[in-house]
Short mmCIF file of C-alpha atoms in Angstrom, two decimals:
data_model
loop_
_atom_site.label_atom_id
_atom_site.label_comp_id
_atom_site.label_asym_id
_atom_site.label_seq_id
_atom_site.Cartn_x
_atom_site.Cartn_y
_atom_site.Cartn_z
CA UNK A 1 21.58 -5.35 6.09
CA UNK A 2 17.93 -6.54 5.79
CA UNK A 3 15.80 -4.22 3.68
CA UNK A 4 12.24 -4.85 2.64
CA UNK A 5 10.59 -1.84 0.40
CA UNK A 6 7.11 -1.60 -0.84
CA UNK A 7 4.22 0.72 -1.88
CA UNK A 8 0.56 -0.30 -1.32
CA UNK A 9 -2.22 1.37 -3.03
CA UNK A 10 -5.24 1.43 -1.15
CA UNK A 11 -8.60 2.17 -3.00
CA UNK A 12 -10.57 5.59 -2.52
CA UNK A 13 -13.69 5.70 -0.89
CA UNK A 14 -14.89 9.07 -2.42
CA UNK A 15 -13.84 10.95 -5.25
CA UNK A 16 -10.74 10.87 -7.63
CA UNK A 17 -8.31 10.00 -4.45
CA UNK A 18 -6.44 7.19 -3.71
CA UNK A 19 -4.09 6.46 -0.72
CA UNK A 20 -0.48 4.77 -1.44
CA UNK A 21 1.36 3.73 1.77
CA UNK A 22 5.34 3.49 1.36
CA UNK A 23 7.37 0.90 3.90
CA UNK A 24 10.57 0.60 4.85
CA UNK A 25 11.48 -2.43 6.95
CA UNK A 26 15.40 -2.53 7.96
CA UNK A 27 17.94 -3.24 10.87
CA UNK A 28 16.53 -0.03 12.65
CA UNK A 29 12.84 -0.91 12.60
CA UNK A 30 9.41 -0.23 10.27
CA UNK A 31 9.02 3.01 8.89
CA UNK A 32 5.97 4.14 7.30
CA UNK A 33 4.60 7.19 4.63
CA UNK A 34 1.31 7.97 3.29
CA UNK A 35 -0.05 10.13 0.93
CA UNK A 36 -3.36 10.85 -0.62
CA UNK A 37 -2.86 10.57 -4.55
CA UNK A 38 -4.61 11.61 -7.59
CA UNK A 39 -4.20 11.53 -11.31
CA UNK A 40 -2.55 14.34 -12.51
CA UNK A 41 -5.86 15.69 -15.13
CA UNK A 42 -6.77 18.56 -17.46
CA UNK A 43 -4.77 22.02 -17.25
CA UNK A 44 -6.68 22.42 -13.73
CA UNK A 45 -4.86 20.25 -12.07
CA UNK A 46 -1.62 21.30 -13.40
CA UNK A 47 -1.80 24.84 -12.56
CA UNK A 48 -3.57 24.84 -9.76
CA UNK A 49 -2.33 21.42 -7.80
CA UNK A 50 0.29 23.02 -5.54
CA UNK A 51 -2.43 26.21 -3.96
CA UNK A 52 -4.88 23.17 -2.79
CA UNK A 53 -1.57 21.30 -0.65
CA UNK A 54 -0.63 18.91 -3.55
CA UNK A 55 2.77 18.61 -5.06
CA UNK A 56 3.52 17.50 -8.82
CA UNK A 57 5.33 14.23 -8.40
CA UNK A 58 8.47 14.11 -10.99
CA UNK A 59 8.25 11.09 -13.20
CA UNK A 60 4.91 10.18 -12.23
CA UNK A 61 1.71 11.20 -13.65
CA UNK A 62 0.21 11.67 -9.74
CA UNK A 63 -0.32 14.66 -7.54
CA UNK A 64 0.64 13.96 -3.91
CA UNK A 65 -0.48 15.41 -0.33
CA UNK A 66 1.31 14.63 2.85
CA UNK A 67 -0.89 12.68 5.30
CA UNK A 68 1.99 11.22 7.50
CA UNK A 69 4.60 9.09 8.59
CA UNK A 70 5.71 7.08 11.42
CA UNK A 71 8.57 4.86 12.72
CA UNK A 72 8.65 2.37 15.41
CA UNK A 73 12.54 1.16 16.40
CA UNK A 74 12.71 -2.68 17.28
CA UNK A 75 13.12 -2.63 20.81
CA UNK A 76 10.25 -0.56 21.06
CA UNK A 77 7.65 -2.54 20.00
CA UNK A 78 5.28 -4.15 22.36
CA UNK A 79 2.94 -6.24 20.36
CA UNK A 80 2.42 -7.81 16.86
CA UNK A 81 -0.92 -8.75 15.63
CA UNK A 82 -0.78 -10.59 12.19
CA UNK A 83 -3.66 -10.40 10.27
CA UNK A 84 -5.08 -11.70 6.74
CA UNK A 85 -2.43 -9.85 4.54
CA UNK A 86 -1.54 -7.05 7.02
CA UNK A 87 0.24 -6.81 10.45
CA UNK A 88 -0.16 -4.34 13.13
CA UNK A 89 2.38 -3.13 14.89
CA UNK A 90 2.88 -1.31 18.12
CA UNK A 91 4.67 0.40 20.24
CA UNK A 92 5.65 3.37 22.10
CA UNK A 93 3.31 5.03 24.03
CA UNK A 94 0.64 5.71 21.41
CA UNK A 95 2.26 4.32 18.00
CA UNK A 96 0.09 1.70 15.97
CA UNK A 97 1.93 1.38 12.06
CA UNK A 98 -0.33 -1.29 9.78
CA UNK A 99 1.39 -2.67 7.58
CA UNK A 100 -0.15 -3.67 4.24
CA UNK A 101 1.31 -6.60 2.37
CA UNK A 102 0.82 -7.95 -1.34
CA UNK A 103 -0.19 -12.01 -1.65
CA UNK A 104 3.75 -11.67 -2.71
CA UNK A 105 5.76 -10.23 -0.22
CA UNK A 106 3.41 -11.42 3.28
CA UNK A 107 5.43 -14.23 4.04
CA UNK A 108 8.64 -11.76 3.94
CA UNK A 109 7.29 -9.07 5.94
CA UNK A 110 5.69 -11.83 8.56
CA UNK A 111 8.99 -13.27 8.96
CA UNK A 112 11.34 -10.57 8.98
CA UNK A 113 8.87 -8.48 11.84
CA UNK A 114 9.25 -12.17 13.82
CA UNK A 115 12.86 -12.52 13.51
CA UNK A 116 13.39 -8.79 14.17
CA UNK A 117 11.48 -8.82 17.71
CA UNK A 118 12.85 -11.95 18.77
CA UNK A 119 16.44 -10.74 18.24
CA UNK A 120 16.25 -7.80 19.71
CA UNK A 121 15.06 -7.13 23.53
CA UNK A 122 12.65 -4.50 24.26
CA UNK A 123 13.68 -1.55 26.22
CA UNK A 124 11.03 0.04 28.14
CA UNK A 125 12.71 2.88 29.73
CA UNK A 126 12.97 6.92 27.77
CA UNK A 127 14.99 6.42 24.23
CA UNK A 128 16.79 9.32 22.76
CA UNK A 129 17.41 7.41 19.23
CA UNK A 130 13.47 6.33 19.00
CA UNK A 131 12.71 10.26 20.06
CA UNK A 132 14.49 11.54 17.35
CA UNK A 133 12.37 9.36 14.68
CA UNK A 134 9.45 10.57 16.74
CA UNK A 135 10.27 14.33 16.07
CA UNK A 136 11.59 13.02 12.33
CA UNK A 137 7.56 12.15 12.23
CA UNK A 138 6.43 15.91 13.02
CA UNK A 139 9.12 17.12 10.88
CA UNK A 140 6.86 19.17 8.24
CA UNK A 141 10.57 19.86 5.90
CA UNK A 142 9.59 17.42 3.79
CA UNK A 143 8.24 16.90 0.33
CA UNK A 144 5.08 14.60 -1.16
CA UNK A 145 6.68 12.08 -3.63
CA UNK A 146 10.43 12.06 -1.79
CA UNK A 147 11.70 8.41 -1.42
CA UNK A 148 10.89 6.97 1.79
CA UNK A 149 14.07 4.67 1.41
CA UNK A 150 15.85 8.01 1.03
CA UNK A 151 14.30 10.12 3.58
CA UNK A 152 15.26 7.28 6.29
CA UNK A 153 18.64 6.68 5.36
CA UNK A 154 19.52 10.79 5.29
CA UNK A 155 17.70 10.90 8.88
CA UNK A 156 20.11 8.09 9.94
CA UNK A 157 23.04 9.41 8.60
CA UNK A 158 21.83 12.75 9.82
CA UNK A 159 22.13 15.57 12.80
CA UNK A 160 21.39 14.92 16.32
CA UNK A 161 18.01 16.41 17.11
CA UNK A 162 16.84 18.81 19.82
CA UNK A 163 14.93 16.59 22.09
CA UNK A 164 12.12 17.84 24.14
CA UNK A 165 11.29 15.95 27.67
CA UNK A 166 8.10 15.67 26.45
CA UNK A 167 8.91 13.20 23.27
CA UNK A 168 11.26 11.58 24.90
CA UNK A 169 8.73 10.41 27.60
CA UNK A 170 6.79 9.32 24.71
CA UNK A 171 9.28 6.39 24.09
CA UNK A 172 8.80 4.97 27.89
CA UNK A 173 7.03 1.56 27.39
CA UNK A 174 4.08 0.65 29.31
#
């Protein structure tokens, strides 16, 4: 299986915050986590981190807070729009992931996103698989710092997912 994994770090426009965006690219499609960062200083920040939403990330010397995540299967994707080091991506009804690439890895990501849509036809009618990454997205059970490599291959692996008719319309191309 094809697997690209990266982190960007994007800088902060105010203040001691940073964002980092996580990727997964695989056979399924492009998965996506951010979090707002900061360095983990003084006693402050150690005591009080978790009571203001942030979460002590082990092995790290950062304190996290959940902004998002997203995932966009291959078949649903309607357009690509390559940019100087990033690509957009979207799809769905409403879905737009960016992906961020290092000088290193654009050519990688570029290709694999090109190969990926080519080989595999869109699908514009209701999707129960890409509704149950779309409810995976509003999921709040889940932690600042986890492994977005992790978290995708456990929701893979995982239980089917109540479906509402709403979500599921959400996965009707236009």
């Amino acid at each position: 299986m094809d697997t690209l994994v990266w982190s960007i770090e994007l800088p902060p426009e105010t203040g001691s915050w940073y964002t980092a965006v996580d990727y997964v690219v695989n056979d399924l499609g492009i998965f996506a986590k951010t979090e707002e960062r900061s360095k983990k200083s003084g006693a402050a920040a150690q005591l009080w981190g978790f009571r203001a939403g942030k979460n002590k990330v082990k092995g790290t010397d950062y304190l996290a807070r959940i902004q998002g995540r997203q995932a966009l299967l291959w078949e649903k994707i309607t357009e690509v729009i390559p940019g100087d080091r990033q690509i957009t991506v979207f799809g769905n009804r409403q879905t737009k992931i960016v992906l961020f690439c290092s000088p290193e890895n654009f050519s990688a990501v570029r290709d694999m996103v090109e190969r990926m849509t080519k080989t595999r036809p869109m699908e514009r009618g209701p999707s129960r698989k890409a509704a149950g990454w779309l409810c995976w997205e509003q999921d709040e059970d889940w932690e600042a710092g986890e492994s977005l490599e992790e978290m995708v291959e456990a929701e893979r692996n995982g239980d089917q997912r109540f479906i509402e008719d709403e979500i599921l319309a959400e996965t009707v191309l236009r």
